[in-house]
Every structure is written in C-alpha cells, then in structure tokens.
Backbone atoms as SQL, in Angstrom:
CREATE TABLE atoms (id INTEGER PRIMARY KEY, chain TEXT, resi INTEGER, resn TEXT, atom TEXT, x REAL, y REAL, z REAL);
INSERT INTO atoms VALUES
  (1, 'A', 1, 'UNK', 'N', 6.006, 26.014, 37.332),
  (2, 'A', 1, 'UNK', 'CA', 5.286, 26.968, 35.861),
  (3, 'A', 1, 'UNK', 'C', 6.717, 26.826, 35.006),
  (4, 'A', 2, 'UNK', 'N', 7.901, 26.923, 35.932),
  (5, 'A', 2, 'UNK', 'CA', 8.926, 26.811, 33.964),
  (6, 'A', 2, 'UNK', 'C', 8.959, 25.683, 33.387),
  (7, 'A', 3, 'UNK', 'N', 8.727, 24.256, 34.179),
  (8, 'A', 3, 'UNK', 'CA', 8.440, 23.391, 33.189),
  (9, 'A', 3, 'UNK', 'C', 7.114, 23.293, 32.843),
  (10, 'A', 4, 'UNK', 'N', 5.978, 23.546, 33.007),
  (11, 'A', 4, 'UNK', 'CA', 5.019, 23.589, 31.806),
  (12, 'A', 4, 'UNK', 'C', 5.376, 24.884, 30.584),
  (13, 'A', 5, 'UNK', 'N', 6.061, 25.849, 30.736),
  (14, 'A', 5, 'UNK', 'CA', 5.928, 26.555, 29.768),
  (15, 'A', 5, 'UNK', 'C', 6.896, 26.038, 28.332),
  (16, 'A', 6, 'UNK', 'N', 7.947, 24.567, 29.236),
  (17, 'A', 6, 'UNK', 'CA', 8.787, 24.350, 28.513),
  (18, 'A', 6, 'UNK', 'C', 8.060, 23.640, 27.560),
  (19, 'A', 7, 'UNK', 'N', 7.309, 22.743, 28.335),
  (20, 'A', 7, 'UNK', 'CA', 6.599, 21.946, 27.519),
  (21, 'A', 7, 'UNK', 'C', 5.902, 22.501, 26.687),
  (22, 'A', 8, 'UNK', 'N', 4.958, 23.239, 26.992),
  (23, 'A', 8, 'UNK', 'CA', 4.337, 24.099, 25.338),
  (24, 'A', 8, 'UNK', 'C', 5.385, 24.462, 24.514),
  (25, 'A', 9, 'UNK', 'N', 6.065, 25.040, 25.155),
  (26, 'A', 9, 'UNK', 'CA', 7.413, 24.968, 23.708),
  (27, 'A', 9, 'UNK', 'C', 7.541, 24.018, 23.103),
  (28, 'A', 10, 'UNK', 'N', 8.020, 23.159, 23.534),
  (29, 'A', 10, 'UNK', 'CA', 8.675, 21.879, 22.883),
  (30, 'A', 10, 'UNK', 'C', 7.033, 21.525, 21.882),
  (31, 'A', 11, 'UNK', 'N', 6.175, 21.282, 22.575),
  (32, 'A', 11, 'UNK', 'CA', 4.878, 21.151, 21.235),
  (33, 'A', 11, 'UNK', 'C', 4.759, 22.052, 20.068),
  (34, 'A', 12, 'UNK', 'N', 5.005, 23.501, 20.494),
  (35, 'A', 12, 'UNK', 'CA', 4.597, 23.957, 19.259),
  (36, 'A', 12, 'UNK', 'C', 5.930, 23.917, 18.344),
  (37, 'A', 13, 'UNK', 'N', 6.998, 23.739, 18.961),
  (38, 'A', 13, 'UNK', 'CA', 8.615, 22.958, 17.566),
  (39, 'A', 13, 'UNK', 'C', 7.892, 21.986, 16.740),
  (40, 'A', 14, 'UNK', 'N', 7.315, 20.896, 17.846),
  (41, 'A', 14, 'UNK', 'CA', 7.160, 19.746, 17.643),
  (42, 'A', 14, 'UNK', 'C', 6.534, 20.165, 16.416),
  (43, 'A', 15, 'UNK', 'N', 4.793, 20.908, 16.730),
  (44, 'A', 15, 'UNK', 'CA', 3.529, 20.671, 16.083),
  (45, 'A', 15, 'UNK', 'C', 4.039, 21.647, 14.543),
  (46, 'A', 16, 'UNK', 'N', 5.162, 22.224, 15.368),
  (47, 'A', 16, 'UNK', 'CA', 6.257, 23.154, 13.500),
  (48, 'A', 16, 'UNK', 'C', 6.955, 22.619, 12.581),
  (49, 'A', 17, 'UNK', 'N', 7.088, 21.473, 13.213),
  (50, 'A', 17, 'UNK', 'CA', 8.501, 20.816, 12.528),
  (51, 'A', 17, 'UNK', 'C', 7.371, 19.552, 12.023),
  (52, 'A', 18, 'UNK', 'N', 6.526, 18.928, 12.472),
  (53, 'A', 18, 'UNK', 'CA', 5.511, 18.053, 11.754),
  (54, 'A', 18, 'UNK', 'C', 5.069, 18.793, 10.928),
  (55, 'A', 19, 'UNK', 'N', 4.528, 20.154, 10.590),
  (56, 'A', 19, 'UNK', 'CA', 3.713, 20.419, 9.880),
  (57, 'A', 19, 'UNK', 'C', 4.203, 21.404, 9.045),
  (58, 'A', 20, 'UNK', 'N', 5.516, 21.617, 8.442),
  (59, 'A', 20, 'UNK', 'CA', 6.948, 21.984, 7.570),
  (60, 'A', 20, 'UNK', 'C', 7.923, 20.430, 7.308),
  (61, 'A', 21, 'UNK', 'N', 7.132, 19.313, 7.814),
  (62, 'A', 21, 'UNK', 'CA', 7.964, 17.745, 7.091),
  (63, 'A', 21, 'UNK', 'C', 6.486, 17.446, 6.726),
  (64, 'A', 22, 'UNK', 'N', 5.299, 18.105, 6.258),
  (65, 'A', 22, 'UNK', 'CA', 4.194, 17.676, 5.822),
  (66, 'A', 22, 'UNK', 'C', 4.007, 18.443, 4.512),
  (67, 'A', 23, 'UNK', 'N', 5.065, 19.741, 4.863),
  (68, 'A', 23, 'UNK', 'CA', 4.444, 20.885, 3.610),
  (69, 'A', 23, 'UNK', 'C', 5.878, 19.283, 2.427),
  (70, 'A', 24, 'UNK', 'N', 6.772, 19.413, 3.186),
  (71, 'A', 24, 'UNK', 'CA', 8.205, 18.941, 2.286),
  (72, 'A', 24, 'UNK', 'C', 7.745, 17.982, 1.303),
  (73, 'A', 25, 'UNK', 'N', 6.627, 16.409, 2.600),
  (74, 'A', 25, 'UNK', 'CA', 6.642, 15.774, 1.815),
  (75, 'A', 25, 'UNK', 'C', 5.540, 16.128, 1.082),
  (76, 'A', 26, 'UNK', 'N', 4.680, 16.887, 1.118),
  (77, 'A', 26, 'UNK', 'CA', 3.782, 17.154, -0.015),
  (78, 'A', 26, 'UNK', 'C', 3.943, 17.916, -1.133),
  (79, 'A', 27, 'UNK', 'N', 5.255, 18.626, -1.136),
  (80, 'A', 27, 'UNK', 'CA', 5.976, 18.895, -2.206),
  (81, 'A', 27, 'UNK', 'C', 6.591, 17.894, -3.164),
  (82, 'A', 28, 'UNK', 'N', 7.001, 16.666, -2.458),
  (83, 'A', 28, 'UNK', 'CA', 8.209, 15.761, -2.813),
  (84, 'A', 28, 'UNK', 'C', 7.097, 15.044, -3.444),
  (85, 'A', 29, 'UNK', 'N', 6.261, 14.998, -3.402),
  (86, 'A', 29, 'UNK', 'CA', 4.657, 14.381, -3.440),
  (87, 'A', 29, 'UNK', 'C', 4.718, 14.649, -5.489),
  (88, 'A', 30, 'UNK', 'N', 4.147, 16.149, -5.255),
  (89, 'A', 30, 'UNK', 'CA', 3.746, 16.737, -6.223),
  (90, 'A', 30, 'UNK', 'C', 5.162, 16.488, -7.154),
  (91, 'A', 31, 'UNK', 'N', 6.284, 16.770, -6.529),
  (92, 'A', 31, 'UNK', 'CA', 7.015, 16.629, -8.012),
  (93, 'A', 31, 'UNK', 'C', 7.089, 15.271, -8.609),
  (94, 'A', 32, 'UNK', 'N', 6.790, 13.998, -8.131),
  (95, 'A', 32, 'UNK', 'CA', 6.883, 12.729, -8.073),
  (96, 'A', 32, 'UNK', 'C', 6.100, 12.682, -9.258),
  (97, 'A', 33, 'UNK', 'N', 4.332, 12.952, -8.972),
  (98, 'A', 33, 'UNK', 'CA', 3.417, 13.002, -9.949),
  (99, 'A', 33, 'UNK', 'C', 3.955, 13.902, -11.251),
  (100, 'A', 34, 'UNK', 'N', 3.896, 15.357, -10.763),
  (101, 'A', 34, 'UNK', 'CA', 4.655, 15.837, -11.920),
  (102, 'A', 34, 'UNK', 'C', 5.859, 14.773, -13.034),
  (103, 'A', 35, 'UNK', 'N', 6.309, 14.484, -12.395),
  (104, 'A', 35, 'UNK', 'CA', 7.742, 13.413, -13.339),
  (105, 'A', 35, 'UNK', 'C', 7.093, 12.188, -13.984),
  (106, 'A', 36, 'UNK', 'N', 6.463, 11.444, -12.733),
  (107, 'A', 36, 'UNK', 'CA', 5.829, 10.443, -13.541),
  (108, 'A', 36, 'UNK', 'C', 4.564, 10.393, -14.683),
  (109, 'A', 37, 'UNK', 'N', 3.970, 11.319, -14.315),
  (110, 'A', 37, 'UNK', 'CA', 3.175, 12.357, -15.269),
  (111, 'A', 37, 'UNK', 'C', 3.897, 12.297, -16.561),
  (112, 'A', 38, 'UNK', 'N', 4.963, 13.384, -16.366),
  (113, 'A', 38, 'UNK', 'CA', 6.282, 13.535, -17.669),
  (114, 'A', 38, 'UNK', 'C', 6.300, 12.241, -18.425),
  (115, 'A', 39, 'UNK', 'N', 7.003, 11.338, -17.638),
  (116, 'A', 39, 'UNK', 'CA', 7.614, 10.387, -17.967),
  (117, 'A', 39, 'UNK', 'C', 6.708, 8.941, -18.536),
  (118, 'A', 40, 'UNK', 'N', 5.719, 9.288, -18.379),
  (119, 'A', 40, 'UNK', 'CA', 4.711, 8.666, -19.414),
  (120, 'A', 40, 'UNK', 'C', 4.415, 9.052, -20.439),
  (121, 'A', 41, 'UNK', 'N', 3.870, 10.578, -20.640),
  (122, 'A', 41, 'UNK', 'CA', 3.716, 11.231, -21.901),
  (123, 'A', 41, 'UNK', 'C', 4.895, 11.256, -22.925),
  (124, 'A', 42, 'UNK', 'N', 6.345, 10.848, -22.072),
  (125, 'A', 42, 'UNK', 'CA', 7.554, 10.952, -22.863),
  (126, 'A', 42, 'UNK', 'C', 7.360, 9.191, -23.159),
  (127, 'A', 43, 'UNK', 'N', 6.983, 8.036, -22.758),
  (128, 'A', 43, 'UNK', 'CA', 6.709, 6.784, -23.045),
  (129, 'A', 43, 'UNK', 'C', 6.125, 6.667, -24.320),
  (130, 'A', 44, 'UNK', 'N', 4.943, 7.525, -24.165),
  (131, 'A', 44, 'UNK', 'CA', 3.736, 7.524, -25.335),
  (132, 'A', 44, 'UNK', 'C', 3.521, 7.767, -26.112),
  (133, 'A', 45, 'UNK', 'N', 4.415, 9.636, -25.998),
  (134, 'A', 45, 'UNK', 'CA', 5.142, 9.535, -27.285),
  (135, 'A', 45, 'UNK', 'C', 6.116, 9.210, -27.974),
  (136, 'A', 46, 'UNK', 'N', 7.377, 8.677, -27.460),
  (137, 'A', 46, 'UNK', 'CA', 8.402, 7.583, -28.015),
  (138, 'A', 46, 'UNK', 'C', 7.855, 6.647, -28.525),
  (139, 'A', 47, 'UNK', 'N', 6.341, 5.939, -28.138),
  (140, 'A', 47, 'UNK', 'CA', 6.116, 4.053, -28.543),
  (141, 'A', 47, 'UNK', 'C', 5.376, 5.098, -30.013),
  (142, 'A', 48, 'UNK', 'N', 4.948, 5.976, -29.841),
  (143, 'A', 48, 'UNK', 'CA', 4.167, 6.316, -31.016),
  (144, 'A', 48, 'UNK', 'C', 4.995, 6.663, -31.926),
  (145, 'A', 49, 'UNK', 'N', 6.258, 7.676, -32.021),
  (146, 'A', 49, 'UNK', 'CA', 7.075, 8.192, -32.603),
  (147, 'A', 49, 'UNK', 'C', 7.904, 7.343, -33.863),
  (148, 'A', 50, 'UNK', 'N', 8.304, 5.793, -32.206),
  (149, 'A', 50, 'UNK', 'CA', 9.192, 4.815, -33.064),
  (150, 'A', 50, 'UNK', 'C', 8.231, 3.982, -34.163),
  (151, 'A', 51, 'UNK', 'N', 6.844, 3.955, -33.310),
  (152, 'A', 51, 'UNK', 'CA', 5.748, 3.284, -34.728),
  (153, 'A', 51, 'UNK', 'C', 6.444, 4.006, -35.736),
  (154, 'A', 52, 'UNK', 'N', 5.890, 5.307, -35.806),
  (155, 'A', 52, 'UNK', 'CA', 6.567, 5.871, -36.960),
  (156, 'A', 52, 'UNK', 'C', 7.038, 5.657, -37.743),
  (157, 'A', 53, 'UNK', 'N', 8.247, 5.763, -36.689),
  (158, 'A', 53, 'UNK', 'CA', 9.639, 6.112, -37.962),
  (159, 'A', 53, 'UNK', 'C', 10.265, 4.672, -38.395),
  (160, 'A', 54, 'UNK', 'N', 9.864, 3.535, -37.445),
  (161, 'A', 54, 'UNK', 'CA', 9.978, 2.202, -37.959),
  (162, 'A', 54, 'UNK', 'C', 9.428, 1.550, -39.026),
  (163, 'A', 55, 'UNK', 'N', 8.252, 2.118, -39.507),
  (164, 'A', 55, 'UNK', 'CA', 7.707, 1.879, -41.049),
  (165, 'A', 55, 'UNK', 'C', 8.837, 2.642, -41.845),
  (166, 'A', 56, 'UNK', 'N', 9.489, 3.651, -41.477),
  (167, 'A', 56, 'UNK', 'CA', 10.440, 4.867, -42.563),
  (168, 'A', 56, 'UNK', 'C', 11.640, 4.391, -41.930),
  (169, 'A', 57, 'UNK', 'N', 11.997, 3.220, -40.724),
  (170, 'A', 57, 'UNK', 'CA', 13.235, 2.674, -41.290),
  (171, 'A', 57, 'UNK', 'C', 14.586, 4.161, -40.642),
  (172, 'A', 58, 'UNK', 'N', 14.039, 4.668, -39.637),
  (173, 'A', 58, 'UNK', 'CA', 14.647, 6.308, -39.003),
  (174, 'A', 58, 'UNK', 'C', 15.085, 5.923, -37.691),
  (175, 'A', 59, 'UNK', 'N', 14.828, 4.664, -37.633),
  (176, 'A', 59, 'UNK', 'CA', 15.177, 4.751, -35.575),
  (177, 'A', 59, 'UNK', 'C', 16.552, 4.472, -35.354),
  (178, 'A', 60, 'UNK', 'N', 17.540, 3.565, -36.449),
  (179, 'A', 60, 'UNK', 'CA', 19.019, 3.437, -36.279),
  (180, 'A', 60, 'UNK', 'C', 19.774, 4.856, -36.292),
  (181, 'A', 61, 'UNK', 'N', 19.265, 5.400, -37.346),
  (182, 'A', 61, 'UNK', 'CA', 19.641, 7.029, -37.969),
  (183, 'A', 61, 'UNK', 'C', 19.751, 7.942, -36.728),
  (184, 'A', 62, 'UNK', 'N', 18.478, 7.561, -36.012),
  (185, 'A', 62, 'UNK', 'CA', 18.671, 8.455, -35.579),
  (186, 'A', 62, 'UNK', 'C', 19.207, 8.380, -33.666),
  (187, 'A', 63, 'UNK', 'N', 18.886, 7.117, -33.474),
  (188, 'A', 63, 'UNK', 'CA', 19.804, 6.705, -32.062),
  (189, 'A', 63, 'UNK', 'C', 21.377, 6.990, -32.543),
  (190, 'A', 64, 'UNK', 'N', 21.967, 7.094, -33.364),
  (191, 'A', 64, 'UNK', 'CA', 23.326, 6.884, -33.799),
  (192, 'A', 64, 'UNK', 'C', 23.564, 8.439, -33.568),
  (193, 'A', 65, 'UNK', 'N', 22.555, 9.642, -34.158),
  (194, 'A', 65, 'UNK', 'CA', 22.759, 10.558, -34.403),
  (195, 'A', 65, 'UNK', 'C', 23.204, 11.736, -32.839),
  (196, 'A', 66, 'UNK', 'N', 21.744, 11.083, -32.250),
  (197, 'A', 66, 'UNK', 'CA', 21.198, 10.674, -30.422),
  (198, 'A', 66, 'UNK', 'C', 22.007, 10.955, -29.896),
  (199, 'A', 67, 'UNK', 'N', 23.363, 9.531, -29.871),
  (200, 'A', 67, 'UNK', 'CA', 24.042, 9.239, -28.949),
  (201, 'A', 67, 'UNK', 'C', 25.475, 9.581, -28.892),
  (202, 'A', 68, 'UNK', 'N', 25.431, 9.899, -30.603),
  (203, 'A', 68, 'UNK', 'CA', 27.038, 10.076, -30.663),
  (204, 'A', 68, 'UNK', 'C', 27.477, 11.492, -30.593),
  (205, 'A', 69, 'UNK', 'N', 26.629, 12.750, -30.630),
  (206, 'A', 69, 'UNK', 'CA', 26.300, 14.089, -30.174),
  (207, 'A', 69, 'UNK', 'C', 25.933, 14.042, -28.868),
  (208, 'A', 70, 'UNK', 'N', 27.340, 14.833, -28.592),
  (209, 'A', 70, 'UNK', 'CA', 26.876, 15.703, -27.505),
  (210, 'A', 70, 'UNK', 'C', 25.617, 17.147, -27.390),
  (211, 'A', 71, 'UNK', 'N', 24.827, 16.947, -26.749),
  (212, 'A', 71, 'UNK', 'CA', 24.099, 18.148, -26.755),
  (213, 'A', 71, 'UNK', 'C', 24.293, 19.224, -25.547);
C-alpha cells in the first residue's frame, strides 16, 4: 500500500508541475503577443512619422538629438 501512495503522490506532483509550467508558458505567450503588438505599433508609427519628418527634413536632427542625449 505504501508503493501505491508513493505513486499517487508522484502523479500529483507531476500534474502540479505540468499545470504550473503550462500557466507560465501561457504568461510567456501573452508577453510575446503584447511585445509583438507593441513592436508592430511602434514600427507602424515610426514609418508614418518618418514619412512626415522626411518631408520636413527633421529626421537627421531628431536622430542626432536622440542618440547624443542620455534619456
């Protein structure tokens, strides 16, 4: 009977670890999706900004001001 109890305990532990790993994987997936969404938004915005700024010739000055100053 001791062996049976041990087996059940191991199964329970394995199930717990599997469910927790699934939860952490789900969180990681959520973070990746959020990152991708933000990234695509940034790319989209920067493209539109670049088009506007290129017409006005501000891209170079913006780049130098961004890269030369510490945030």
